[in-house]
Amino acid sequence: MASIPDLSGLLQHNVEWAEGKLREDPHYFERLSGLQTPDYLWIGCSDSRVPANVITGLAPGEVFVHRNVANLVHPGDLNLLSVLEFAIGVLHVKHVIVCGHYGCGGVHAAVDGNAHGIVDHWLQPIRDVAERYEDELHSCSGDDARHNRLCELNVRAQVQTLARTPIVRATWEAGTPLHLHGWAYGLGDGRIRDLKCTVSGPEGLISRKVAQSGTGSDA
Ligand code: ZN
């Protein structure tokens, strides 16, 4: 019979962390367990190097998190839509942040021409973005620049997809403020870039016809 791997180091770290928190604030967990009021919903990549709380300096309770491979917003993804509906309708978050990252393996896998399995279905929206912006990507100087630009274009496209979901549209129609942001994180320097594609209402939607004609600069 195979032996059970020993994860006692993780559990020991947890004990030390919890004890440390209580030393700083004896009511820390008591207070946190009774209240969750984050202002932010984070939609990020599953990549272990991009932990939302850590890179934004936010404490437990301050950011609601959904992560998947390559930070995608599939309009029929019940997991993401459930998170989105809860975050907006119950937690009343004011900001949804789609945060991609340079050097994203998912973005790379989407366009490297190799077969990877089920994830190839998941990554289809990235291939759509790459096709839509083929000329711009082609003009990038080198593979790294092309990859980084596709990471950015992917984030911008996901923000636009998010803005088109019935949940977000209904929120705006009800007059509730909600801002959708697109960011990109640099694994090499730890810095987040604001991609300046924030959408705060239906007027921020970019016509797909314009985007596809190549005259638009977004989505
Ligand atoms: Zn990634």
Coordinates of N, CA and C and ligand atoms in Angstrom, one line a residue:
M1 N 0.8 -1.2 0.0 CA 0.0 0.0 0.0 C 0.9 1.3 0.0
A2 N 0.5 2.2 -0.9 CA 1.3 3.4 -1.0 C 1.2 4.2 0.3
S3 N 2.3 4.8 0.7 CA 2.2 5.6 2.0 C 1.6 7.0 1.7
I4 N 0.9 7.5 2.7 CA 0.3 8.8 2.5 C 1.3 9.9 2.6
P5 N 1.3 10.8 1.6 CA 2.3 11.9 1.6 C 2.1 12.8 2.9
D6 N 3.2 13.2 3.4 CA 3.2 14.0 4.6 C 3.1 15.5 4.3
L7 N 2.0 16.1 4.7 CA 1.7 17.5 4.5 C 1.8 18.2 5.8
S8 N 2.4 17.6 6.8 CA 2.4 18.2 8.1 C 3.0 19.6 8.2
G9 N 4.0 19.8 7.2 CA 4.6 21.1 7.2 C 3.6 22.2 6.9
L10 N 2.7 22.0 6.0 CA 1.7 23.0 5.7 C 0.8 23.2 6.9
L11 N 0.4 22.1 7.5 CA -0.5 22.3 8.7 C 0.1 23.0 9.8
Q12 N 1.4 22.7 10.0 CA 2.2 23.4 11.1 C 2.3 24.9 10.8
H13 N 2.5 25.2 9.5 CA 2.5 26.7 9.1 C 1.2 27.3 9.4
N14 N 0.1 26.6 9.2 CA -1.2 27.1 9.5 C -1.4 27.4 10.9
V15 N -0.9 26.5 11.8 CA -1.1 26.7 13.2 C -0.3 27.9 13.6
E16 N 0.9 28.1 13.1 CA 1.8 29.2 13.5 C 1.1 30.5 13.0
W17 N 0.6 30.5 11.7 CA -0.1 31.7 11.2 C -1.3 32.1 12.0
A18 N -2.1 31.1 12.4 CA -3.3 31.4 13.2 C -2.9 31.9 14.5
E19 N -1.9 31.3 15.1 CA -1.5 31.8 16.5 C -0.9 33.2 16.4
G20 N -0.2 33.5 15.3 CA 0.4 34.8 15.1 C -0.7 35.9 14.9
K21 N -1.7 35.5 14.2 CA -2.8 36.5 14.0 C -3.5 36.8 15.3
L22 N -3.7 35.8 16.2 CA -4.3 36.0 17.4 C -3.5 36.8 18.4
R23 N -2.2 36.7 18.3 CA -1.3 37.5 19.1 C -1.4 39.0 18.7
E24 N -1.6 39.2 17.4 CA -1.7 40.6 16.9 C -3.1 41.2 17.3
D25 N -4.1 40.3 17.2 CA -5.5 40.7 17.4 C -6.3 39.5 17.9
P26 N -6.6 39.5 19.2 CA -7.3 38.3 19.8 C -8.7 38.1 19.2
H27 N -9.3 39.1 18.6 CA -10.6 38.9 18.0 C -10.6 38.8 16.5
Y28 N -9.4 38.6 15.9 CA -9.3 38.6 14.4 C -10.3 37.6 13.7
F29 N -10.2 36.3 14.1 CA -11.0 35.3 13.4 C -12.5 35.5 13.8
E30 N -12.8 35.9 15.0 CA -14.1 36.1 15.5 C -14.8 37.1 14.6
R31 N -14.1 38.2 14.3 CA -14.6 39.3 13.5 C -14.7 38.9 12.1
L32 N -13.7 38.2 11.5 CA -13.7 37.9 10.1 C -14.7 36.8 9.8
S33 N -15.0 35.9 10.7 CA -15.9 34.8 10.4 C -17.3 35.4 10.4
G34 N -17.6 36.5 11.0 CA -18.9 37.0 11.0 C -19.2 38.1 10.0
L35 N -18.2 38.3 9.1 CA -18.4 39.4 8.2 C -17.5 39.2 6.9
Q36 N -18.2 39.4 5.7 CA -17.4 39.4 4.5 C -17.9 40.5 3.7
T37 N -17.1 41.6 3.5 CA -17.5 42.8 2.8 C -16.4 43.2 1.8
P38 N -16.1 42.4 0.9 CA -15.0 42.8 -0.1 C -15.6 43.8 -1.1
D39 N -14.7 44.7 -1.5 CA -15.1 45.7 -2.5 C -14.8 45.2 -3.9
Y40 N -14.0 44.1 -4.0 CA -13.4 43.7 -5.2 C -13.7 42.2 -5.5
L41 N -14.0 41.9 -6.8 CA -14.0 40.6 -7.3 C -12.8 40.5 -8.2
W42 N -12.0 39.5 -8.0 CA -10.8 39.2 -8.8 C -11.0 38.0 -9.7
I43 N -10.9 38.2 -11.0 CA -10.9 37.1 -11.9 C -9.5 37.0 -12.5
G44 N -8.8 36.0 -12.1 CA -7.4 35.9 -12.4 C -7.0 34.5 -13.0
C45 N -5.8 34.4 -13.3 CA -5.3 33.1 -13.8 C -5.0 32.1 -12.6
S46 N -5.1 30.8 -12.9 CA -4.8 29.8 -11.8 C -3.3 29.8 -11.5
D47 N -2.5 30.4 -12.3 CA -1.1 30.3 -12.1 C -0.7 30.6 -10.6
S48 N 0.1 29.7 -10.0 CA 0.4 29.8 -8.6 C 1.2 31.0 -8.3
R49 N 1.8 31.6 -9.3 CA 2.6 32.8 -9.0 C 1.9 34.1 -9.0
V50 N 0.5 34.0 -9.2 CA -0.3 35.3 -9.2 C -1.4 35.2 -8.2
P51 N -1.0 35.2 -6.9 CA -2.1 35.1 -5.8 C -2.6 36.5 -5.6
A52 N -3.9 36.7 -5.8 CA -4.6 38.0 -5.7 C -4.3 38.7 -4.4
N53 N -4.5 38.1 -3.3 CA -4.3 38.8 -2.0 C -2.9 39.3 -1.8
V54 N -2.0 38.4 -2.2 CA -0.6 38.7 -1.9 C -0.1 39.9 -2.7
I55 N -0.4 39.9 -4.0 CA 0.2 40.9 -4.9 C -0.5 42.3 -4.8
T56 N -1.7 42.3 -4.2 CA -2.4 43.6 -4.0 C -2.4 44.0 -2.6
G57 N -1.8 43.2 -1.7 CA -1.7 43.6 -0.3 C -3.0 43.6 0.4
L58 N -3.9 42.9 -0.1 CA -5.3 42.8 0.5 C -5.3 41.7 1.6
A59 N -6.0 41.9 2.6 CA -6.1 40.9 3.7 C -7.3 40.0 3.4
P60 N -7.3 38.8 4.1 CA -8.5 38.0 4.0 C -9.8 38.8 4.3
G61 N -10.8 38.5 3.4 CA -12.1 39.3 3.6 C -12.2 40.5 2.7
E62 N -11.1 40.9 2.0 CA -11.1 42.1 1.2 C -11.2 41.9 -0.3
V63 N -11.0 40.6 -0.7 CA -11.2 40.4 -2.2 C -11.8 39.0 -2.4
F64 N -12.8 39.0 -3.2 CA -13.5 37.7 -3.6 C -12.8 37.2 -4.8
V65 N -12.5 36.0 -4.9 CA -11.6 35.5 -5.9 C -12.1 34.4 -6.7
H66 N -12.0 34.5 -8.1 CA -12.3 33.4 -9.0 C -11.1 33.3 -9.9
R67 N -10.5 32.1 -10.0 CA -9.4 31.9 -10.9 C -9.6 30.7 -11.8
N68 N -9.1 30.8 -13.1 CA -9.1 29.7 -14.0 C -8.0 29.9 -14.9
V69 N -7.8 28.9 -15.8 CA -6.6 28.9 -16.7 C -6.8 30.1 -17.7
A70 N -5.8 31.0 -17.6 CA -5.8 32.2 -18.5 C -6.9 33.2 -18.3
N71 N -7.4 33.3 -17.1 CA -8.4 34.3 -16.7 C -9.4 34.6 -17.7
L72 N -10.2 33.5 -18.1 CA -11.2 33.7 -19.2 C -12.6 33.9 -18.6
V73 N -13.4 34.6 -19.4 CA -14.8 34.8 -19.1 C -15.6 34.1 -20.2
H74 N -15.9 32.9 -20.0 CA -16.8 32.2 -20.9 C -18.3 32.5 -20.5
P75 N -19.0 33.0 -21.5 CA -20.4 33.5 -21.2 C -21.3 32.3 -20.6
G76 N -20.9 31.1 -20.8 CA -21.7 30.0 -20.3 C -21.1 29.2 -19.1
D77 N -20.1 29.8 -18.5 CA -19.4 29.2 -17.4 C -20.1 29.4 -16.1
L78 N -20.9 28.3 -15.7 CA -21.7 28.5 -14.5 C -20.9 28.8 -13.2
N79 N -19.7 28.3 -13.2 CA -18.8 28.5 -12.1 C -18.6 30.0 -11.9
L80 N -18.1 30.6 -13.0 CA -17.8 32.1 -13.0 C -19.0 32.9 -12.8
L81 N -20.1 32.5 -13.5 CA -21.3 33.3 -13.4 C -22.0 33.2 -12.0
S82 N -21.8 32.1 -11.4 CA -22.3 32.0 -10.0 C -21.5 32.9 -9.0
V83 N -20.2 32.9 -9.3 CA -19.3 33.8 -8.5 C -19.7 35.2 -8.7
L84 N -19.9 35.6 -10.0 CA -20.2 36.9 -10.4 C -21.5 37.4 -9.8
E85 N -22.5 36.6 -9.9 CA -23.8 36.9 -9.4 C -23.8 37.1 -7.9
F86 N -23.1 36.2 -7.2 CA -23.0 36.3 -5.7 C -22.2 37.6 -5.3
A87 N -21.1 37.8 -6.0 CA -20.2 39.0 -5.7 C -21.0 40.3 -5.9
I88 N -21.8 40.4 -6.9 CA -22.5 41.6 -7.2 C -23.8 41.7 -6.4
G89 N -24.5 40.7 -6.4 CA -25.9 40.7 -5.8 C -25.9 40.6 -4.3
V90 N -24.9 39.9 -3.7 CA -24.9 39.7 -2.2 C -23.8 40.4 -1.6
L91 N -22.6 40.4 -2.1 CA -21.5 41.0 -1.5 C -21.4 42.5 -1.9
H92 N -22.1 42.9 -3.0 CA -22.1 44.3 -3.5 C -20.7 44.8 -3.8
V93 N -19.9 44.0 -4.5 CA -18.6 44.5 -4.9 C -18.8 45.7 -5.8
K94 N -17.9 46.6 -5.8 CA -17.9 47.7 -6.7 C -17.0 47.6 -7.9
H95 N -16.1 46.7 -7.8 CA -15.1 46.6 -8.9 C -14.9 45.1 -9.2
V96 N -14.8 44.8 -10.5 CA -14.4 43.5 -10.9 C -13.1 43.7 -11.7
I97 N -12.1 42.9 -11.3 CA -10.8 43.1 -11.9 C -10.5 41.8 -12.6
V98 N -10.3 41.9 -13.9 CA -9.7 40.8 -14.7 C -8.2 41.0 -14.7
C99 N -7.5 40.1 -14.1 CA -6.0 40.3 -14.1 C -5.3 39.1 -14.8
G100 N -4.7 39.4 -15.9 CA -3.9 38.4 -16.6 C -2.5 38.6 -16.2
H101 N -1.6 37.9 -16.8 CA -0.2 38.0 -16.5 C 0.7 37.7 -17.7
Y102 N 1.8 38.4 -17.8 CA 2.7 38.2 -18.9 C 3.4 36.8 -18.6
G103 N 3.7 36.1 -19.7 CA 4.3 34.8 -19.5 C 3.3 33.7 -19.2
C104 N 2.0 34.0 -19.5 CA 0.9 33.1 -19.2 C 1.0 31.8 -20.0
G105 N 1.1 30.7 -19.3 CA 1.2 29.4 -20.0 C 0.0 29.0 -20.8
G106 N -1.2 29.5 -20.3 CA -2.5 29.2 -21.0 C -2.5 30.0 -22.3
V107 N -2.1 31.2 -22.3 CA -2.1 32.0 -23.5 C -1.2 31.4 -24.5
H108 N 0.0 31.0 -24.0 CA 1.0 30.4 -24.9 C 0.4 29.1 -25.5
A109 N -0.2 28.3 -24.7 CA -0.7 27.0 -25.1 C -1.8 27.2 -26.2
A110 N -2.5 28.3 -26.1 CA -3.7 28.5 -27.0 C -3.2 28.7 -28.4
V111 N -2.0 29.2 -28.6 CA -1.5 29.5 -30.0 C -0.2 28.8 -30.4
D112 N 0.2 27.8 -29.6 CA 1.5 27.2 -29.9 C 1.4 26.1 -31.0
G113 N 0.1 25.8 -31.4 CA 0.0 24.8 -32.4 C 0.0 23.4 -32.0
N114 N 0.2 23.2 -30.7 CA 0.3 21.8 -30.2 C -1.1 21.4 -29.6
A115 N -1.3 20.1 -29.5 CA -2.5 19.6 -28.8 C -2.2 19.4 -27.3
H116 N -3.1 19.9 -26.4 CA -2.9 19.8 -25.0 C -4.0 19.1 -24.3
G117 N -5.1 18.7 -25.0 CA -6.2 18.1 -24.4 C -7.4 19.0 -24.2
I118 N -8.1 18.7 -23.1 CA -9.4 19.5 -22.9 C -9.2 21.0 -22.9
V119 N -8.0 21.4 -22.3 CA -7.8 22.8 -22.2 C -7.8 23.5 -23.5
D120 N -7.6 22.8 -24.6 CA -7.7 23.4 -25.9 C -9.1 24.0 -26.2
H121 N -10.1 23.3 -25.7 CA -11.4 23.8 -25.8 C -11.6 25.1 -25.0
W122 N -11.1 25.0 -23.8 CA -11.2 26.1 -22.9 C -10.5 27.4 -23.4
L123 N -9.4 27.2 -24.1 CA -8.6 28.3 -24.6 C -9.1 29.0 -25.9
Q124 N -10.2 28.5 -26.4 CA -10.6 29.0 -27.8 C -10.8 30.5 -27.8
P125 N -11.3 31.1 -26.8 CA -11.4 32.6 -26.9 C -10.1 33.3 -27.1
I126 N -9.0 32.7 -26.7 CA -7.7 33.4 -26.9 C -7.3 33.3 -28.4
R127 N -7.6 32.1 -29.0 CA -7.4 32.0 -30.4 C -8.2 33.0 -31.2
D128 N -9.4 33.2 -30.7 CA -10.3 34.2 -31.4 C -9.7 35.6 -31.4
V129 N -9.2 35.9 -30.2 CA -8.5 37.2 -30.0 C -7.3 37.3 -30.9
A130 N -6.5 36.2 -31.0 CA -5.3 36.2 -31.8 C -5.6 36.4 -33.3
E131 N -6.7 35.8 -33.6 CA -7.2 35.9 -35.0 C -7.6 37.3 -35.4
R132 N -8.4 37.9 -34.4 CA -9.0 39.2 -34.6 C -7.9 40.3 -34.7
Y133 N -6.8 40.1 -34.0 CA -5.7 41.0 -33.9 C -4.4 40.5 -34.6
E134 N -4.6 39.7 -35.6 CA -3.5 39.0 -36.3 C -2.5 40.1 -36.8
D135 N -3.0 41.1 -37.4 CA -2.1 42.1 -38.0 C -1.2 42.8 -36.9
E136 N -1.9 43.2 -35.9 CA -1.2 43.9 -34.8 C -0.1 43.0 -34.2
L137 N -0.6 41.7 -33.9 CA 0.4 40.8 -33.3 C 1.5 40.5 -34.2
H138 N 1.2 40.4 -35.5 CA 2.3 40.1 -36.5 C 3.3 41.2 -36.5
S139 N 2.9 42.4 -36.2 CA 3.8 43.6 -36.3 C 4.7 43.7 -35.0
C140 N 4.4 42.9 -34.0 CA 5.2 43.0 -32.8 C 6.6 42.5 -33.0
S141 N 7.6 43.1 -32.3 CA 9.0 42.7 -32.6 C 9.4 41.6 -31.7
G142 N 9.3 40.4 -32.2 CA 9.8 39.2 -31.5 C 8.7 38.4 -30.8
D143 N 9.0 37.2 -30.5 CA 8.0 36.3 -29.9 C 7.5 36.8 -28.5
D144 N 8.4 37.3 -27.7 CA 8.1 37.7 -26.3 C 7.1 38.9 -26.4
A145 N 7.4 39.9 -27.2 CA 6.5 41.0 -27.4 C 5.1 40.6 -27.9
R146 N 5.1 39.7 -28.8 CA 3.9 39.2 -29.4 C 3.1 38.5 -28.3
H147 N 3.7 37.6 -27.5 CA 3.1 36.9 -26.4 C 2.5 37.9 -25.4
N148 N 3.3 38.9 -25.0 CA 2.9 39.8 -24.0 C 1.7 40.6 -24.5
R149 N 1.7 41.0 -25.8 CA 0.6 41.8 -26.3 C -0.7 40.9 -26.3
L150 N -0.5 39.6 -26.7 CA -1.7 38.8 -26.7 C -2.3 38.6 -25.3
C151 N -1.4 38.6 -24.3 CA -1.9 38.5 -22.9 C -2.7 39.7 -22.6
E152 N -2.2 40.9 -23.0 CA -3.0 42.1 -22.8 C -4.3 42.1 -23.5
L153 N -4.3 41.8 -24.8 CA -5.5 41.8 -25.6 C -6.5 40.8 -25.1
N154 N -6.0 39.7 -24.6 CA -6.9 38.7 -24.0 C -7.7 39.3 -22.8
V155 N -6.9 40.0 -21.9 CA -7.6 40.6 -20.7 C -8.6 41.6 -21.2
R156 N -8.3 42.5 -22.2 CA -9.2 43.5 -22.7 C -10.5 42.8 -23.2
A157 N -10.3 41.7 -24.0 CA -11.4 41.0 -24.5 C -12.3 40.4 -23.4
Q158 N -11.7 39.9 -22.4 CA -12.5 39.3 -21.3 C -13.3 40.4 -20.5
V159 N -12.7 41.6 -20.4 CA -13.5 42.7 -19.8 C -14.7 43.0 -20.6
Q160 N -14.5 43.0 -21.9 CA -15.7 43.3 -22.8 C -16.7 42.1 -22.7
T161 N -16.3 40.9 -22.7 CA -17.2 39.8 -22.5 C -18.0 39.9 -21.2
L162 N -17.3 40.2 -20.2 CA -17.9 40.4 -18.9 C -19.0 41.5 -18.9
A163 N -18.6 42.6 -19.6 CA -19.6 43.7 -19.7 C -20.9 43.3 -20.4
R164 N -20.8 42.3 -21.2 CA -21.9 41.8 -22.0 C -22.8 40.8 -21.3
T165 N -22.3 40.3 -20.1 CA -23.1 39.3 -19.4 C -24.4 39.9 -18.9
P166 N -25.5 39.1 -19.0 CA -26.8 39.7 -18.4 C -26.7 40.2 -17.0
I167 N -25.8 39.5 -16.2 CA -25.7 40.0 -14.8 C -25.2 41.4 -14.7
V168 N -24.1 41.7 -15.4 CA -23.5 43.0 -15.4 C -24.5 44.0 -16.0
R169 N -25.1 43.7 -17.1 CA -26.0 44.6 -17.8 C -27.2 45.0 -16.9
A170 N -27.7 43.9 -16.2 CA -28.8 44.2 -15.3 C -28.4 45.1 -14.1
T171 N -27.2 44.9 -13.7 CA -26.6 45.8 -12.6 C -26.6 47.2 -13.0
W172 N -26.1 47.5 -14.2 CA -26.0 48.8 -14.7 C -27.4 49.4 -14.9
E173 N -28.3 48.6 -15.5 CA -29.7 49.0 -15.8 C -30.4 49.4 -14.5
A174 N -30.0 48.8 -13.4 CA -30.6 49.1 -12.1 C -30.0 50.4 -11.5
G175 N -29.0 50.9 -12.1 CA -28.3 52.1 -11.7 C -27.3 51.9 -10.6
T176 N -26.9 50.6 -10.4 CA -25.9 50.3 -9.4 C -24.5 50.5 -10.0
P177 N -23.6 51.3 -9.4 CA -22.3 51.5 -9.9 C -21.5 50.2 -9.9
L178 N -20.8 49.9 -11.0 CA -20.0 48.7 -11.1 C -18.9 49.0 -12.1
H179 N -17.6 48.8 -11.8 CA -16.5 49.1 -12.7 C -15.8 47.8 -13.0
L180 N -15.6 47.6 -14.3 CA -14.8 46.4 -14.7 C -13.4 46.8 -15.2
H181 N -12.4 46.3 -14.6 CA -11.0 46.7 -14.9 C -10.2 45.6 -15.6
G182 N -9.2 46.0 -16.3 CA -8.3 45.0 -16.9 C -6.9 45.3 -16.5
W183 N -6.3 44.3 -15.9 CA -4.9 44.5 -15.5 C -4.0 43.4 -16.0
A184 N -2.7 43.6 -16.0 CA -1.7 42.6 -16.4 C -0.6 42.6 -15.4
Y185 N -0.2 41.4 -14.9 CA 0.8 41.3 -13.8 C 2.1 40.8 -14.4
G186 N 3.2 41.4 -14.0 CA 4.5 41.0 -14.5 C 5.2 40.0 -13.6
L187 N 5.3 38.8 -14.0 CA 6.0 37.8 -13.2 C 7.4 38.2 -12.9
G188 N 8.0 38.9 -13.8 CA 9.5 39.2 -13.7 C 9.7 40.4 -12.8
D189 N 8.8 41.2 -12.5 CA 9.0 42.4 -11.7 C 8.0 42.6 -10.6
G190 N 6.9 41.8 -10.6 CA 5.9 41.9 -9.5 C 5.0 43.1 -9.6
R191 N 5.1 43.8 -10.8 CA 4.2 45.0 -10.9 C 3.0 44.7 -11.7
I192 N 1.9 45.4 -11.4 CA 0.6 45.3 -12.1 C 0.5 46.5 -13.0
R193 N 0.1 46.2 -14.3 CA -0.1 47.3 -15.2 C -1.7 47.5 -15.4
D194 N -2.1 48.7 -15.2 CA -3.5 49.0 -15.5 C -3.6 49.1 -17.0
L195 N -4.4 48.3 -17.7 CA -4.5 48.3 -19.2 C -5.4 49.4 -19.7
K196 N -6.0 50.2 -18.8 CA -6.8 51.3 -19.1 C -8.0 50.9 -20.0
C197 N -8.6 49.8 -19.7 CA -9.8 49.4 -20.5 C -11.0 49.3 -19.6
T198 N -11.0 50.1 -18.5 CA -12.1 50.1 -17.5 C -13.5 50.4 -18.2
V199 N -14.5 49.6 -17.9 CA -15.8 49.8 -18.4 C -16.7 50.0 -17.2
S200 N -17.5 51.1 -17.2 CA -18.3 51.4 -16.0 C -19.8 51.5 -16.4
G201 N -20.1 51.1 -17.6 CA -21.5 51.2 -18.1 C -21.6 50.7 -19.5
P202 N -22.8 50.5 -20.0 CA -23.0 50.0 -21.4 C -22.4 50.9 -22.4
E203 N -22.1 52.2 -22.1 CA -21.5 53.1 -23.1 C -20.0 52.6 -23.3
G204 N -19.5 51.8 -22.4 CA -18.1 51.4 -22.6 C -18.0 50.1 -23.4
L205 N -19.1 49.6 -23.9 CA -19.0 48.4 -24.8 C -18.5 48.8 -26.1
I206 N -17.6 48.0 -26.7 CA -17.1 48.3 -28.0 C -17.7 47.5 -29.0
S207 N -18.2 48.1 -30.1 CA -18.9 47.3 -31.1 C -18.0 46.2 -31.6
R208 N -18.5 45.0 -31.7 CA -17.7 43.9 -32.2 C -17.4 44.1 -33.7
K209 N -18.4 44.9 -34.4 CA -18.1 45.1 -35.8 C -16.9 46.0 -36.0
V210 N -16.8 47.1 -35.1 CA -15.7 48.0 -35.2 C -14.4 47.2 -34.9
A211 N -14.5 46.4 -33.8 CA -13.3 45.7 -33.4 C -12.8 44.7 -34.5
Q212 N -13.8 44.1 -35.1 CA -13.4 43.1 -36.1 C -12.9 43.7 -37.4
S213 N -13.3 45.0 -37.7 CA -12.9 45.7 -38.9 C -11.5 46.1 -38.8
G214 N -10.9 46.1 -37.6 CA -9.5 46.5 -37.4 C -9.3 47.9 -37.1
T215 N -10.5 48.7 -37.1 CA -10.3 50.1 -36.9 C -10.5 50.4 -35.4
G216 N -11.0 49.5 -34.6 CA -11.1 49.7 -33.2 C -9.8 49.4 -32.5
S217 N -9.6 49.9 -31.3 CA -8.4 49.6 -30.6 C -8.6 48.7 -29.4
D218 N -9.8 48.1 -29.3 CA -10.1 47.4 -28.1 C -10.8 46.1 -28.4
A219 N -11.0 45.3 -27.3 CA -11.7 44.0 -27.3 C -11.3 43.1 -28.4
Ligands
ZN1 ZN -1.6 32.2 -16.7

